[in-house]
mmCIF file of C-alpha atoms in Angstrom:
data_model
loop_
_atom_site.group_PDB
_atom_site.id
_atom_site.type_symbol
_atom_site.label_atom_id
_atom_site.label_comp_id
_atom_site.label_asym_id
_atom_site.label_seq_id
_atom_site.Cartn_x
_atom_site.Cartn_y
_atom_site.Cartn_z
ATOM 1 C CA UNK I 64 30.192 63.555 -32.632
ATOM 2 C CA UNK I 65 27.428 64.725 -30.242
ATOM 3 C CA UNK I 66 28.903 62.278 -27.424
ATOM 4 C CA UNK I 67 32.336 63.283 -25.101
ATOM 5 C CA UNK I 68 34.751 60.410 -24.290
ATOM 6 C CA UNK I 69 33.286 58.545 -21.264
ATOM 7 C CA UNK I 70 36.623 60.093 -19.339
ATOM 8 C CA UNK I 71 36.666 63.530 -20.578
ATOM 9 C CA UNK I 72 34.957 65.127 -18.004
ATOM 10 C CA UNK I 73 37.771 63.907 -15.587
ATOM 11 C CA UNK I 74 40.720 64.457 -18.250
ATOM 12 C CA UNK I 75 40.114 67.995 -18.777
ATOM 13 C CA UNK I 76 39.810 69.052 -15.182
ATOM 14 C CA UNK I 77 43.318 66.898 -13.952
ATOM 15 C CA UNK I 78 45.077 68.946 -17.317
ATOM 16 C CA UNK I 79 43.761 72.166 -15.787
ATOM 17 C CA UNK I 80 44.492 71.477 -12.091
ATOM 18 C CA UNK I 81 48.054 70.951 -13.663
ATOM 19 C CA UNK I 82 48.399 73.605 -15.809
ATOM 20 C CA UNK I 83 47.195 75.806 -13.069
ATOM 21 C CA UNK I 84 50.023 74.598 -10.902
ATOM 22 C CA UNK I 85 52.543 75.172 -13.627
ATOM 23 C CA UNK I 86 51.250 78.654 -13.988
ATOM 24 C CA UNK I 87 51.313 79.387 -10.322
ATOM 25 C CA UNK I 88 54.916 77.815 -9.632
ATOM 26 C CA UNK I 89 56.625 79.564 -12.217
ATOM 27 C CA UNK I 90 54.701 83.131 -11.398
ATOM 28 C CA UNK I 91 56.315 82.449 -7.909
ATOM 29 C CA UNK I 92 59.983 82.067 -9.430
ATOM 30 C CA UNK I 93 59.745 85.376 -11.366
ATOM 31 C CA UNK I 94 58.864 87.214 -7.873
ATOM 32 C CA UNK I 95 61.867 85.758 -6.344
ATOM 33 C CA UNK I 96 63.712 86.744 -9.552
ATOM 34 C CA UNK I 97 62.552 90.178 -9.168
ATOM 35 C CA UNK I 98 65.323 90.189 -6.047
ATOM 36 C CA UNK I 99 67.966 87.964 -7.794
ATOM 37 C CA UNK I 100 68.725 88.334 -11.642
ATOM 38 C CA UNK I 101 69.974 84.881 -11.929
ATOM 39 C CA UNK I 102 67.585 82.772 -10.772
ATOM 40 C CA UNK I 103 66.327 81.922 -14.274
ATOM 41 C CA UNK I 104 69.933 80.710 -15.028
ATOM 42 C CA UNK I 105 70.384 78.686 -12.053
ATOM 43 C CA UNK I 106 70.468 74.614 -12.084
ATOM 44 C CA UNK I 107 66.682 73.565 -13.037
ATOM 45 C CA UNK I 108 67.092 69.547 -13.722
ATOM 46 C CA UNK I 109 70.390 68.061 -15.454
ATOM 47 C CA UNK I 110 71.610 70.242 -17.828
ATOM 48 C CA UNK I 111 68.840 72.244 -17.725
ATOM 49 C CA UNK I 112 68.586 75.742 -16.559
ATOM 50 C CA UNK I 113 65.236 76.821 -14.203
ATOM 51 C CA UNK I 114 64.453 78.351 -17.386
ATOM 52 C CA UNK I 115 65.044 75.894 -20.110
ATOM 53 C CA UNK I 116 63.378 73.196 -17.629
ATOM 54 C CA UNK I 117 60.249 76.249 -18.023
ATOM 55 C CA UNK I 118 60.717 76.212 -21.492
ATOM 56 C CA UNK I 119 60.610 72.453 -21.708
ATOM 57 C CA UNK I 120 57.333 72.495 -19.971
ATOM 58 C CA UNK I 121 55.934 74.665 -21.750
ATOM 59 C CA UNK I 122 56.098 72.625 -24.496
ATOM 60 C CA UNK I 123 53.446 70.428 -22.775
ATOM 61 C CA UNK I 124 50.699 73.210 -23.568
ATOM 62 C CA UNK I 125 52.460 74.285 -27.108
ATOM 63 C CA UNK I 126 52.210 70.958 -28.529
ATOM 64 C CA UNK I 127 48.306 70.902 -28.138
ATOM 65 C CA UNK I 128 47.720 73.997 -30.214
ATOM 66 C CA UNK I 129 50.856 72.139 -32.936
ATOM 67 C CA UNK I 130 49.259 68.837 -33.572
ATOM 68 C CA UNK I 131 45.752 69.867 -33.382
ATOM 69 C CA UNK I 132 46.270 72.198 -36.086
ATOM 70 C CA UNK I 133 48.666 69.729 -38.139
ATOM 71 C CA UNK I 134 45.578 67.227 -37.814
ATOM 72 C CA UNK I 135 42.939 69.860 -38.643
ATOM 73 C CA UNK I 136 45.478 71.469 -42.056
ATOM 74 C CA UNK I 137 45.995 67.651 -42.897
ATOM 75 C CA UNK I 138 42.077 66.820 -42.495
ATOM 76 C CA UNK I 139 41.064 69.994 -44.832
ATOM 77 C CA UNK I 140 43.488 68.614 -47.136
ATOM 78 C CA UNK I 141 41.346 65.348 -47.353
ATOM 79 C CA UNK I 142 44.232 63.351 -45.940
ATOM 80 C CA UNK I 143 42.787 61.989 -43.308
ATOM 81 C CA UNK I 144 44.936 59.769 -41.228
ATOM 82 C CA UNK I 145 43.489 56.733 -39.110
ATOM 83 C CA UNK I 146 44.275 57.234 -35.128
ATOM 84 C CA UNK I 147 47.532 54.942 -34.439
ATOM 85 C CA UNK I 148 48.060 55.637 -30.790
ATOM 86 C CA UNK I 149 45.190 54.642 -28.474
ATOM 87 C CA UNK I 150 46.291 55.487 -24.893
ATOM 88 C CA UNK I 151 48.312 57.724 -23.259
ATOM 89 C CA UNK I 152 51.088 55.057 -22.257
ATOM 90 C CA UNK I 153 51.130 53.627 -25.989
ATOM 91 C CA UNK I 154 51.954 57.347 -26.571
ATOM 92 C CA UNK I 155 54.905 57.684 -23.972
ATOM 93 C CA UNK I 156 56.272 54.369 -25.082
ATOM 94 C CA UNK I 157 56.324 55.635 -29.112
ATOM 95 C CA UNK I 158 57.433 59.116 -27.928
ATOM 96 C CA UNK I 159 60.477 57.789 -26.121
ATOM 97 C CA UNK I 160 61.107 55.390 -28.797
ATOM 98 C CA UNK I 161 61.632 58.193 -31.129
ATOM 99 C CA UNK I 162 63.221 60.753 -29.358
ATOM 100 C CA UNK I 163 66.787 61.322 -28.251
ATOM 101 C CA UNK I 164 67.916 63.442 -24.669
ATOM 102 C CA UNK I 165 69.797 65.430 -26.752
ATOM 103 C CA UNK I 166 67.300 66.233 -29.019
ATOM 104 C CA UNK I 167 64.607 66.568 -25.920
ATOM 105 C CA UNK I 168 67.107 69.106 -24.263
ATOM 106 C CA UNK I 169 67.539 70.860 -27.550
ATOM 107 C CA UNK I 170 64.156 71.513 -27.864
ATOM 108 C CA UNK I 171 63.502 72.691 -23.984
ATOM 109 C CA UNK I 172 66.503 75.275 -25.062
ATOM 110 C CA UNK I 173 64.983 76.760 -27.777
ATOM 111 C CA UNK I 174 61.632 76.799 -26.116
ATOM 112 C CA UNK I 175 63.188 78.685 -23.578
ATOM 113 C CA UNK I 176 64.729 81.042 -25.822
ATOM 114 C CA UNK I 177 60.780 82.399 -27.124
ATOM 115 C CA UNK I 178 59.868 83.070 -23.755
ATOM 116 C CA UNK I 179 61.227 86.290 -23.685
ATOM 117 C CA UNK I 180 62.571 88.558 -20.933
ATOM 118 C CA UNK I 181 59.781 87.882 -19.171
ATOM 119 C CA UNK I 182 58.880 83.700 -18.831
ATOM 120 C CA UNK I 183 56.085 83.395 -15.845
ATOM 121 C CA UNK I 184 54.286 86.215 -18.222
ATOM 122 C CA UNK I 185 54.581 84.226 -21.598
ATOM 123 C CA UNK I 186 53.698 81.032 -19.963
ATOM 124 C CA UNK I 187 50.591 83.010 -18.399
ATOM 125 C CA UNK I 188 49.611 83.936 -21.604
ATOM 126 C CA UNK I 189 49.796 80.328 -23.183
ATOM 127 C CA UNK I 190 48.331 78.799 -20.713
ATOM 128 C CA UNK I 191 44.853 81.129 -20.930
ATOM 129 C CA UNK I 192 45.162 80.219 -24.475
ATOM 130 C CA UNK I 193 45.325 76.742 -24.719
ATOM 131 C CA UNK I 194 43.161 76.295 -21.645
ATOM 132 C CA UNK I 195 40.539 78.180 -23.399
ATOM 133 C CA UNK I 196 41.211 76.229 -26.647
ATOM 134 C CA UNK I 197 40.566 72.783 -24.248
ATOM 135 C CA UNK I 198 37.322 73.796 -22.922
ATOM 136 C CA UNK I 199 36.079 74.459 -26.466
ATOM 137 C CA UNK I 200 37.180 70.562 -27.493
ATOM 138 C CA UNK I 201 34.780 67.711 -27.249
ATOM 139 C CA UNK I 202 37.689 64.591 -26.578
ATOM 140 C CA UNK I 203 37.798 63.584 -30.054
ATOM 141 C CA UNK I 204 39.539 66.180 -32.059
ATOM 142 C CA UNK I 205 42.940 64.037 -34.097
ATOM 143 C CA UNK I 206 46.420 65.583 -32.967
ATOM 144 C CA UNK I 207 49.017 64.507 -35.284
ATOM 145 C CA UNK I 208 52.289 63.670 -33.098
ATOM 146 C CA UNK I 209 55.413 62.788 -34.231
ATOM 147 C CA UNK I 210 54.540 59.180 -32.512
ATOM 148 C CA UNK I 211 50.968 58.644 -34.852
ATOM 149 C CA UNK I 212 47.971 60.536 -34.341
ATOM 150 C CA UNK I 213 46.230 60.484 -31.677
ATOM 151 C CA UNK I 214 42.611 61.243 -30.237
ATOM 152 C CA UNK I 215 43.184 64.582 -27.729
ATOM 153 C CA UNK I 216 41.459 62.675 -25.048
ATOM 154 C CA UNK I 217 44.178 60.120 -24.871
ATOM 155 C CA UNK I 218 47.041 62.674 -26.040
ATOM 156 C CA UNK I 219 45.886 65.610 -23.172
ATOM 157 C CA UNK I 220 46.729 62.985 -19.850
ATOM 158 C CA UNK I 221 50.092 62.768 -21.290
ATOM 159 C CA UNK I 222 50.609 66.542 -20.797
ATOM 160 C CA UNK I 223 49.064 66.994 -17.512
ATOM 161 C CA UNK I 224 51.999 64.324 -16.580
ATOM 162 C CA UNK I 225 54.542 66.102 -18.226
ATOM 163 C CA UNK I 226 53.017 69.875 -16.441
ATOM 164 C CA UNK I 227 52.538 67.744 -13.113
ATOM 165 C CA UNK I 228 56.266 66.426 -12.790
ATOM 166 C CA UNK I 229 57.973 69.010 -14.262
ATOM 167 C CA UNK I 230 56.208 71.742 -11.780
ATOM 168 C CA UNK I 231 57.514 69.195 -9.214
ATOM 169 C CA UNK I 232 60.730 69.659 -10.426
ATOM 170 C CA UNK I 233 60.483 73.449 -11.002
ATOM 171 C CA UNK I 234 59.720 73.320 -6.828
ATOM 172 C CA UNK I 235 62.970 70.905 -6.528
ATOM 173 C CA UNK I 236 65.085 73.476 -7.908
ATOM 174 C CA UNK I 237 63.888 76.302 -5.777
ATOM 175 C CA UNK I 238 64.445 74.238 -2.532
ATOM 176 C CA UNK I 239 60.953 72.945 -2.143
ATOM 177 C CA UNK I 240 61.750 69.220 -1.833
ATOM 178 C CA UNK I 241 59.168 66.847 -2.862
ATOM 179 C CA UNK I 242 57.763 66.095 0.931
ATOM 180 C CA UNK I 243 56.244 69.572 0.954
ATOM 181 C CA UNK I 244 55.045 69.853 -2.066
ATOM 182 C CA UNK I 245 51.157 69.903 -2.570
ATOM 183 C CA UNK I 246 50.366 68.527 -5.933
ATOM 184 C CA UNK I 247 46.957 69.637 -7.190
ATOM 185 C CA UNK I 248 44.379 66.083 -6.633
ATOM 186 C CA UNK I 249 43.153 65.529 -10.077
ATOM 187 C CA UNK I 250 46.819 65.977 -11.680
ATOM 188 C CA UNK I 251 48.729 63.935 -9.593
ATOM 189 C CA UNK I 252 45.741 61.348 -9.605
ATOM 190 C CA UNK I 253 45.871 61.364 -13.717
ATOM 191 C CA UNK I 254 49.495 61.588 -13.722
ATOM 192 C CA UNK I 255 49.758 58.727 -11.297
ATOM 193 C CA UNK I 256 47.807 56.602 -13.290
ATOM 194 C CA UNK I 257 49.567 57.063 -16.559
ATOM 195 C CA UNK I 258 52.730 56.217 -14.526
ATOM 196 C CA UNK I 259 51.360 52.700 -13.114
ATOM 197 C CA UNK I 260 49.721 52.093 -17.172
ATOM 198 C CA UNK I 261 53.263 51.998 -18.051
ATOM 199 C CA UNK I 262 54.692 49.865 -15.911
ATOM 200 C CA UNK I 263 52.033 47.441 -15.630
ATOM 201 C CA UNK I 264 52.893 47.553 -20.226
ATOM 202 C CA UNK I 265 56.478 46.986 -19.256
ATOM 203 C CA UNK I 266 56.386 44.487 -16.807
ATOM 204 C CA UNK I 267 57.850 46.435 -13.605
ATOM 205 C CA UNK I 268 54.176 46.426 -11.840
ATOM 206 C CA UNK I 269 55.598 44.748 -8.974
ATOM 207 C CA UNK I 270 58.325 46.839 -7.630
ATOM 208 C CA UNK I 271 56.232 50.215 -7.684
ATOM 209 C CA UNK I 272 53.418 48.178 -6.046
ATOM 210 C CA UNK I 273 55.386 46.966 -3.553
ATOM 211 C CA UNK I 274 57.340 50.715 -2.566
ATOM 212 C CA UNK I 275 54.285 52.620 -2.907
ATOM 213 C CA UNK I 276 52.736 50.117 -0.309
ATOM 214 C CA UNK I 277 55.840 50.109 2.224
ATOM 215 C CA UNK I 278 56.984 46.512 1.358
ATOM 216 C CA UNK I 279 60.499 47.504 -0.212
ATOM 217 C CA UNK I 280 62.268 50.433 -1.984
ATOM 218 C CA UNK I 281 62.356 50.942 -5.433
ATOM 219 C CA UNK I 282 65.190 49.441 -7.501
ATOM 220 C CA UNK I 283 67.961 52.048 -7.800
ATOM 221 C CA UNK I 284 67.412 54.076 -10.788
ATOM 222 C CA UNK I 285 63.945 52.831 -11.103
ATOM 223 C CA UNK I 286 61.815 54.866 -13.513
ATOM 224 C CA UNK I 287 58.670 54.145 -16.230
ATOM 225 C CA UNK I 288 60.320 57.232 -18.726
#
């Protein structure tokens, strides 16, 4: 098509920004680990080690280059599927619908596993790959999902959330609680909005309205995931 999405030029910049961050954040963890060998095998989030919650990100930048080129074989096959999933919250809500924790952790594991002895360098090296593979896209390549293909303009915010909390949480683990840390402006603007999409879909507008204007704290347990 010789037309972007009428959002792309904002979507592509808030997946960078976040990407960026993820880079920079775990670059930062394997200087520290330079001085302390275990610091990869500390507690990252849950069960999670620092470096299975890496490897679990980095699955936010692996997927891209997986279902655009499962929608691209399947296309050159002439089976051409219709797009199923039209936003980025219809997305979460089929993802989660499909998916098990254990089978979520299980994948983060074995992510983890392929990043080597080295992880802030393989995730480097991803990163300048799929980033480069983005700025060659025009918003309305197909990526086939396990939850129904999707258009990459609606599939790519879903990422930059996953990159933008999960850096947050990488920066939990090391001690950098969530007051002090500085989350790029386009990410945590995209990933903010994905957040309120879904609970606006699910009915729970009111109580993250109401918190994130001061009026009362969130439910305990609260979350849109």
């Amino acid at each position: 098509m010789s037309e972007t999405p009428r959002d792309w030029p904002e979507i592509v910049p808030a997946f960078e920004a976040a990407t960026r961050w993820f880079v920079s954040v775990t670059a930062g963890i394997a200087e520290r680990a330079a001085g302390e060998s275990d610091v990869w095998a500390q507690v990252g989030l849950g069960e999670w080690t620092v470096r299975d919650l890496v490897g679990h990100t980095s699955r936010a930048l692996l997927t891209i280059e997986t279902y655009l080129d499962l929608a691209a074989d399947k296309d050159a096959a002439g089976t051409i599927a219709p797009v199923e999933v039209i936003s980025p919250a219809a997305y979460f809500e089929r993802a989660l619908a499909a998916g098990t924790p254990e089978l979520i952790a299980q994948r983060g594991r074995e992510t983890a596993a392929t990043l080597g002895a080295r992880p802030a360098t393989a995730v480097a090296a991803l990163a300048a790959r799929v980033l480069a593979r983005v700025a060659a896209l025009d918003g309305y390549e197909p990526a086939d999902t396990p939850a129904g293909r999707i258009r990459i303009a609606e599939y790519l915010p879903s990422r930059t959330l996953e990159l933008t909390v999960h850096t947050s949480d990488l920066l939990q683990s090391q001690g950098v609680p969530a007051a002090e840390q500085t989350v790029p402006e386009a990410a945590a603007a995209a990933t903010l909005q994905v957040l309120a999409d879904l609970a606006a879909r699910q009915g729970v507008a009111a109580p993250l309205l109401r918190a994130a204007t001061g009026r009362a704290p969130l439910p305990a347990g609260f979350t849109v995931l």
